[in-house]
Coordinates of C-alpha atoms in Angstrom, one line a residue:
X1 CA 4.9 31.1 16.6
X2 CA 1.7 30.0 15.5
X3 CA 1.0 32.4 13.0
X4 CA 4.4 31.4 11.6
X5 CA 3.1 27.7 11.2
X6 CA 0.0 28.2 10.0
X7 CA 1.7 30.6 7.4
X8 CA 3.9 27.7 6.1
X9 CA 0.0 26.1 5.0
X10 CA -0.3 29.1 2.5
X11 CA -3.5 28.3 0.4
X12 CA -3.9 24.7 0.9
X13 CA -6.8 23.0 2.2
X14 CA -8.1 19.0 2.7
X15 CA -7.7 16.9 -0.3
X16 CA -5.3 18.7 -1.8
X17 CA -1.8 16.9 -3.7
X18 CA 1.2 17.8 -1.2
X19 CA 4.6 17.4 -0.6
X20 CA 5.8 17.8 3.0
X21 CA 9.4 18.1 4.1
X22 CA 9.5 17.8 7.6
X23 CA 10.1 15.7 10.6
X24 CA 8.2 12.1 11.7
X25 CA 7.3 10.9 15.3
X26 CA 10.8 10.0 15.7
X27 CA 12.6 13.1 14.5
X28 CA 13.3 11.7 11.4
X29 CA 14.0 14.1 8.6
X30 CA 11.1 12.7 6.0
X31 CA 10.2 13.8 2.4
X32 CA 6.3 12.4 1.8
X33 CA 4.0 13.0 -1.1
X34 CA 0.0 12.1 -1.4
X35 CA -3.1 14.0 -0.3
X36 CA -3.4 16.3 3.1
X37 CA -6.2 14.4 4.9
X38 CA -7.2 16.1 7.7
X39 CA -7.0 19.5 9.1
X40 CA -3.2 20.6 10.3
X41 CA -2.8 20.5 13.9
X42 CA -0.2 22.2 16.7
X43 CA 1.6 20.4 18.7
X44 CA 4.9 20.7 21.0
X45 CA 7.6 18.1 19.2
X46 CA 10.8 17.1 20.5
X47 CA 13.9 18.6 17.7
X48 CA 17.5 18.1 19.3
X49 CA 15.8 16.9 22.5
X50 CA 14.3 19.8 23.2
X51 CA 10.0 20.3 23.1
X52 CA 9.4 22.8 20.0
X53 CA 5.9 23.9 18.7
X54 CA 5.6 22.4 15.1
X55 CA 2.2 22.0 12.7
X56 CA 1.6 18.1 12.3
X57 CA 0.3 17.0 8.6
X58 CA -1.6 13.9 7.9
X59 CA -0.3 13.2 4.7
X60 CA -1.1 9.6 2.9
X61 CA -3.0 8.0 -0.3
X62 CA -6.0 9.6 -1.1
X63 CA -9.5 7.9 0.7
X64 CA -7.3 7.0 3.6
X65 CA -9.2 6.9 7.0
X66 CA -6.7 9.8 9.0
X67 CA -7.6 8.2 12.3
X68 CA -6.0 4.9 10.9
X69 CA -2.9 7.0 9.6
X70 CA 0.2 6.5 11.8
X71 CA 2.5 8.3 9.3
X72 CA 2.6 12.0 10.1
X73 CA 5.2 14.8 9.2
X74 CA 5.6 17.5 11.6
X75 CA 6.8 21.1 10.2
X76 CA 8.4 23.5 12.6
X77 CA 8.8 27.1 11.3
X78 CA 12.6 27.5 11.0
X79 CA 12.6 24.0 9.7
X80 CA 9.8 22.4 7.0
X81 CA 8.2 23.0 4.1
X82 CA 5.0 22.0 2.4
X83 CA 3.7 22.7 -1.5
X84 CA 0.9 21.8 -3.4
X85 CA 2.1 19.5 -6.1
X86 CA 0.5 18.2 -9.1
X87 CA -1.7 14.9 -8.9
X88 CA 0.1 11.8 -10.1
X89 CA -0.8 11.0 -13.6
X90 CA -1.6 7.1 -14.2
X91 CA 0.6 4.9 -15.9
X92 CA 3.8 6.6 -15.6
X93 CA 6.2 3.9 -14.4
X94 CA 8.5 4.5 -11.0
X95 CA 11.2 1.1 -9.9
X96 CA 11.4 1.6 -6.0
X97 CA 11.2 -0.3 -3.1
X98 CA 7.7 -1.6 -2.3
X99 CA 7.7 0.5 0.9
X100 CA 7.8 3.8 -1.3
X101 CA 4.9 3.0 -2.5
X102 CA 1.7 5.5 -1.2
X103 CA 0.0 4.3 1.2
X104 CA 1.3 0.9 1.1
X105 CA 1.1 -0.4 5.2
X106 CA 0.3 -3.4 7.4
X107 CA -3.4 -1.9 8.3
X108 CA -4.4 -1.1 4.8
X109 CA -5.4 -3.5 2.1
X110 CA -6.4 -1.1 0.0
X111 CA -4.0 0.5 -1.8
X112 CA -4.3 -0.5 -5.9
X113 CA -1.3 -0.1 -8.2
X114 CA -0.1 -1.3 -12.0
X115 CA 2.8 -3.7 -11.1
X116 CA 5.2 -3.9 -13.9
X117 CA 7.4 -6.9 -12.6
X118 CA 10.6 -6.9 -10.6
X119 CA 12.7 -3.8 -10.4
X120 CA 16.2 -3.7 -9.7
X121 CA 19.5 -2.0 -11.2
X122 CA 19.2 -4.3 -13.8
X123 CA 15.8 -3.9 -15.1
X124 CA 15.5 -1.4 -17.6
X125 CA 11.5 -1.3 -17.5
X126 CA 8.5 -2.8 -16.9
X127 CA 7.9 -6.8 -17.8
X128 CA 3.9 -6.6 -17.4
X129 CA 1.1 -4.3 -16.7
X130 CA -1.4 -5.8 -14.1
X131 CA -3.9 -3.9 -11.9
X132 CA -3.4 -5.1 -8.1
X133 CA -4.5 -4.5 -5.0
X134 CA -1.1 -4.6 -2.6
X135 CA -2.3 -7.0 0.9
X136 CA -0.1 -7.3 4.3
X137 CA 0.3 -11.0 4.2
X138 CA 2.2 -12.1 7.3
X139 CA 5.3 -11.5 9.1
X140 CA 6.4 -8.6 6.8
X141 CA 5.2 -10.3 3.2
X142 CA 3.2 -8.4 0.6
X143 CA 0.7 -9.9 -1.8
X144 CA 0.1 -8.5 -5.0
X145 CA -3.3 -9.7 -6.0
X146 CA -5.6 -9.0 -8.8
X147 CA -9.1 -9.4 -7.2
X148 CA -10.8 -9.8 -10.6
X149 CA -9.1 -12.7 -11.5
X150 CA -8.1 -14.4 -8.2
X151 CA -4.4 -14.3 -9.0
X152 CA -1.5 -13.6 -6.7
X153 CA 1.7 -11.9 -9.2
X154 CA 4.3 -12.0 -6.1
X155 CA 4.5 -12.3 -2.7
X156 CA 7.4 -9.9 -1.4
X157 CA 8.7 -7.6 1.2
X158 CA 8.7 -3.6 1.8
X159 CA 12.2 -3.8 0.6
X160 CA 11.9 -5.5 -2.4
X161 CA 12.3 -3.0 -5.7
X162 CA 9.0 -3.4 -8.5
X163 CA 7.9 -1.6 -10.9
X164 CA 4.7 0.2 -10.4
X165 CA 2.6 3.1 -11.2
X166 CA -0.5 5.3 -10.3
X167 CA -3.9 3.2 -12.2
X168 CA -6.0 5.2 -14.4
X169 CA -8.6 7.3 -12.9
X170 CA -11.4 4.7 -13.8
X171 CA -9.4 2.3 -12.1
X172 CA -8.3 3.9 -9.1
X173 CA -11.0 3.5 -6.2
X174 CA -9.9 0.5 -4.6
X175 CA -11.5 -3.2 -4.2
X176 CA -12.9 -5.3 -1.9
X177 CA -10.7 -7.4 -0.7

């Protein structure tokens, strides 16, 4: 059995761009793309109620602290799938909930995006392009601030659909907040 994990890994390694279909804590069936951070590990999950061997990924936005990471996708070998996917290219423009965002969590204030204005099923594209660094307010709110110029764009919650994208490269590594 856990040869048959371990061969679902292939040729990937730490730091690599994944996408993982598999299973979270709760037996959720999850989809999650970013960076594998930390060396796969075995452990006995529960599928249908019943404890099953599976290979647990730490999966999340690349410079993320794995022991801080409490999103993890667990693979079990008749059921699960990970492939090495192509990095994200900045600039290219996605209109999602905030909570689809990588790496986007309560812990983190970290994670940098361009913020394009409010999505929604009537917004046909982006309204702006501001580089911001995405802060766990309060009781569930989300701050989009731009460190360089002290300016808060909105203040919103994981449900609420934006417009965002990937930074540049040059832009990428996050601020101090």
């Amino acid at each position: 059995m856990t040869t048959e994990l371990h061969t679902l890994l292939g040729d990937l390694s730490v730091g690599g761009h994944v996408t993982a279909n598999g299973f979270d804590t709760r037996g959720q069936k999850v989809t999650r793309t970013g960076y594998l951070l930390a060396e796969p590990k075995i452990v006995t999950g529960r599928r249908n109620g019943v404890p099953a061997k599976g290979l647990r990924l730490c999966i999340g936005a690349k410079g993320t602290d794995p022991s801080e990471r409490t999103t993890w996708t667990t693979l079990f070998a008749d059921e699960g799938s990970v492939e090495r996917t192509p990095e994200p290219e900045g600039g290219t423009w996605s209109n999602t909930e905030l909570r689809f965002v990588p790496g986007v969590k309560a812990s983190s204030h970290t994670t940098r995006i361009l913020y394009g204005g409010r999505g929604g099923a009537r917004s046909s594209e982006p309204t702006q392009s501001s580089l911001v660094t995405v802060v766990h307010t309060d009781e569930g709110f989300y701050a989009l601030w731009d460190p360089a110029t002290d300016t808060t764009h909105a203040v919103i919650k994981l449900a609420t659909k934006i417009w965002w994208a990937h930074p540049p490269r040059e832009a990428s590594p996050a601020a101090d907040s």
